[in-house]
Amino acid sequence: MKPKKELIRVVRSPEGDISIDMTGKKAGRGAYICKDINCLEKAIKAKRFEKALEVKISEEIYQKLREELKNEG
């Protein structure tokens, strides 16, 4: 458990679009991940985002998350 400010939110909008929500304020169903590349890779392997958001996640979204984590570090 970490404060939300230390996490990255991935959100599925009501229209079904998947995006990275750095503000934590976009409307839709959200899933949080810590700002650690190892944490992200484990979540991808276990399909945690797909289970939490109830939709298939494209590799493009995963690449954006990886880039975001590189920029944070």
Coordinates of N, CA and C in Angstrom, one line a residue:
M1 N 0.9 -1.2 0.0 CA 0.0 0.0 0.0 C 0.9 1.2 0.0
K2 N 0.6 2.1 -0.9 CA 1.3 3.4 -1.0 C 0.3 4.5 -1.3
P3 N 0.7 5.7 -1.0 CA -0.2 6.9 -1.3 C -0.4 7.0 -2.8
K4 N -1.6 7.4 -3.2 CA -1.9 7.5 -4.6 C -0.9 8.4 -5.4
K5 N -0.3 9.4 -4.7 CA 0.6 10.3 -5.4 C 1.9 9.6 -5.8
E6 N 2.2 8.4 -5.2 CA 3.3 7.6 -5.5 C 3.0 6.5 -6.5
L7 N 1.8 6.5 -7.1 CA 1.4 5.5 -8.1 C 1.1 6.1 -9.4
I8 N 1.1 5.3 -10.4 CA 0.6 5.7 -11.8 C -0.8 5.0 -12.0
R9 N -1.7 5.8 -12.5 CA -3.1 5.3 -12.7 C -3.3 5.0 -14.2
V10 N -3.8 3.8 -14.5 CA -4.2 3.5 -15.9 C -5.7 3.4 -15.8
V11 N -6.4 4.1 -16.8 CA -7.8 4.2 -16.7 C -8.5 3.8 -18.0
R12 N -9.6 3.1 -17.8 CA -10.5 2.8 -19.0 C -11.7 3.8 -18.9
S13 N -11.8 4.6 -19.9 CA -12.8 5.6 -20.0 C -14.2 4.9 -20.2
P14 N -15.3 5.7 -20.0 CA -16.6 5.1 -20.2 C -16.8 4.7 -21.7
E15 N -16.0 5.3 -22.6 CA -16.0 4.9 -24.0 C -15.2 3.7 -24.3
G16 N -14.4 3.2 -23.3 CA -13.6 2.0 -23.5 C -12.1 2.3 -23.9
D17 N -11.7 3.6 -24.0 CA -10.4 3.9 -24.3 C -9.5 3.7 -23.1
I18 N -8.2 3.2 -23.3 CA -7.3 3.0 -22.2 C -6.2 4.2 -22.3
S19 N -5.9 4.8 -21.2 CA -4.9 5.8 -21.2 C -4.2 5.9 -19.8
I20 N -3.1 6.5 -19.8 CA -2.3 6.7 -18.5 C -2.8 8.1 -18.0
D21 N -3.2 8.0 -16.7 CA -3.8 9.2 -16.0 C -2.8 9.7 -14.9
M22 N -1.9 10.6 -15.2 CA -1.0 11.1 -14.3 C -1.6 12.0 -13.2
T23 N -2.8 12.5 -13.5 CA -3.5 13.4 -12.6 C -4.3 12.6 -11.6
G24 N -4.7 11.4 -12.0 CA -5.6 10.6 -11.1 C -7.0 11.1 -11.1
K25 N -7.4 12.0 -12.0 CA -8.7 12.6 -12.0 C -9.6 12.2 -13.2
K26 N -9.1 11.5 -14.2 CA -9.9 11.1 -15.4 C -11.0 10.2 -14.9
A27 N -12.2 10.4 -15.6 CA -13.3 9.6 -15.4 C -13.1 8.2 -15.9
G28 N -13.6 7.2 -15.2 CA -13.5 5.8 -15.7 C -13.0 4.9 -14.6
R29 N -12.8 3.6 -15.0 CA -12.4 2.6 -14.1 C -10.8 2.6 -14.1
G30 N -10.2 2.7 -12.9 CA -8.8 2.8 -12.8 C -8.1 1.6 -12.2
A31 N -6.8 1.5 -12.5 CA -5.9 0.5 -11.9 C -4.6 1.2 -11.6
Y32 N -4.0 1.0 -10.5 CA -2.8 1.7 -10.1 C -1.6 0.7 -10.1
I33 N -0.5 1.3 -10.4 CA 0.8 0.6 -10.4 C 1.9 1.5 -9.7
C34 N 2.8 0.8 -9.0 CA 3.9 1.6 -8.4 C 4.8 2.1 -9.5
K35 N 5.6 3.1 -9.2 CA 6.5 3.7 -10.2 C 7.8 2.9 -10.2
D36 N 7.7 1.6 -10.5 CA 8.9 0.7 -10.5 C 8.7 -0.2 -11.7
I37 N 9.8 -0.3 -12.5 CA 9.7 -1.1 -13.7 C 9.5 -2.6 -13.4
N38 N 10.1 -3.1 -12.3 CA 9.9 -4.5 -12.0 C 8.4 -4.7 -11.6
C39 N 7.8 -3.8 -10.9 CA 6.4 -3.9 -10.5 C 5.5 -3.9 -11.8
L40 N 5.9 -3.1 -12.8 CA 5.1 -3.0 -14.0 C 5.2 -4.3 -14.8
E41 N 6.5 -4.8 -14.9 CA 6.7 -6.1 -15.7 C 5.9 -7.2 -15.0
K42 N 5.9 -7.3 -13.7 CA 5.1 -8.4 -13.0 C 3.6 -8.2 -13.3
A43 N 3.1 -7.0 -13.3 CA 1.7 -6.7 -13.6 C 1.3 -7.1 -15.0
I44 N 2.2 -6.8 -16.0 CA 2.0 -7.2 -17.4 C 2.0 -8.7 -17.5
K45 N 2.9 -9.4 -16.9 CA 3.0 -10.8 -17.0 C 1.8 -11.5 -16.5
A46 N 1.3 -11.0 -15.4 CA 0.1 -11.6 -14.7 C -1.2 -11.0 -15.3
K47 N -1.1 -10.1 -16.2 CA -2.3 -9.5 -16.9 C -3.2 -8.8 -15.8
R48 N -2.6 -8.2 -14.9 CA -3.3 -7.5 -13.8 C -4.2 -6.4 -14.3
F49 N -3.6 -5.6 -15.3 CA -4.4 -4.5 -15.8 C -5.6 -5.0 -16.6
E50 N -5.4 -6.0 -17.4 CA -6.6 -6.6 -18.1 C -7.7 -7.1 -17.2
K51 N -7.3 -7.7 -16.1 CA -8.3 -8.2 -15.2 C -9.0 -7.1 -14.4
A52 N -8.2 -6.1 -14.0 CA -8.7 -4.9 -13.3 C -9.6 -4.1 -14.1
L53 N -9.2 -3.8 -15.4 CA -10.0 -2.9 -16.3 C -11.0 -3.7 -17.1
E54 N -10.9 -5.0 -17.1 CA -11.9 -5.8 -17.8 C -11.8 -5.5 -19.3
V55 N -10.6 -5.4 -19.9 CA -10.5 -5.1 -21.3 C -9.0 -5.5 -21.7
K56 N -8.9 -5.9 -23.0 CA -7.5 -6.2 -23.5 C -6.7 -4.9 -23.6
I57 N -5.5 -5.0 -23.1 CA -4.6 -3.8 -23.1 C -3.6 -4.0 -24.3
S58 N -3.4 -3.0 -25.1 CA -2.4 -3.1 -26.2 C -1.0 -2.9 -25.8
E59 N -0.1 -3.5 -26.6 CA 1.3 -3.3 -26.3 C 1.7 -1.9 -26.3
E60 N 1.0 -1.0 -27.0 CA 1.3 0.4 -27.1 C 1.2 1.1 -25.7
I61 N 0.1 0.7 -25.0 CA -0.1 1.2 -23.6 C 1.0 0.8 -22.7
Y62 N 1.4 -0.5 -22.8 CA 2.5 -1.0 -22.0 C 3.8 -0.2 -22.3
Q63 N 4.1 0.0 -23.5 CA 5.3 0.8 -23.9 C 5.2 2.2 -23.3
K64 N 4.1 2.8 -23.4 CA 3.9 4.2 -22.8 C 4.2 4.1 -21.3
L65 N 3.7 3.1 -20.6 CA 4.0 3.0 -19.2 C 5.5 2.8 -18.9
R66 N 6.1 2.0 -19.7 CA 7.6 1.8 -19.6 C 8.3 3.1 -19.7
E67 N 8.0 3.8 -20.8 CA 8.6 5.1 -21.0 C 8.3 6.1 -19.9
E68 N 7.1 6.1 -19.3 CA 6.8 7.0 -18.2 C 7.6 6.6 -17.0
L69 N 7.8 5.4 -16.8 CA 8.7 4.9 -15.6 C 10.1 5.3 -15.8
K70 N 10.6 5.3 -17.1 CA 12.0 5.7 -17.3 C 12.1 7.2 -17.1
N71 N 11.1 8.0 -17.4 CA 11.2 9.4 -17.2 C 11.1 9.8 -15.7
E72 N 10.4 8.9 -15.0 CA 10.2 9.2 -13.5 C 11.6 8.9 -12.8
G73 N 12.3 7.9 -13.3 CA 13.5 7.4 -12.6 C 14.6 8.3 -12.9

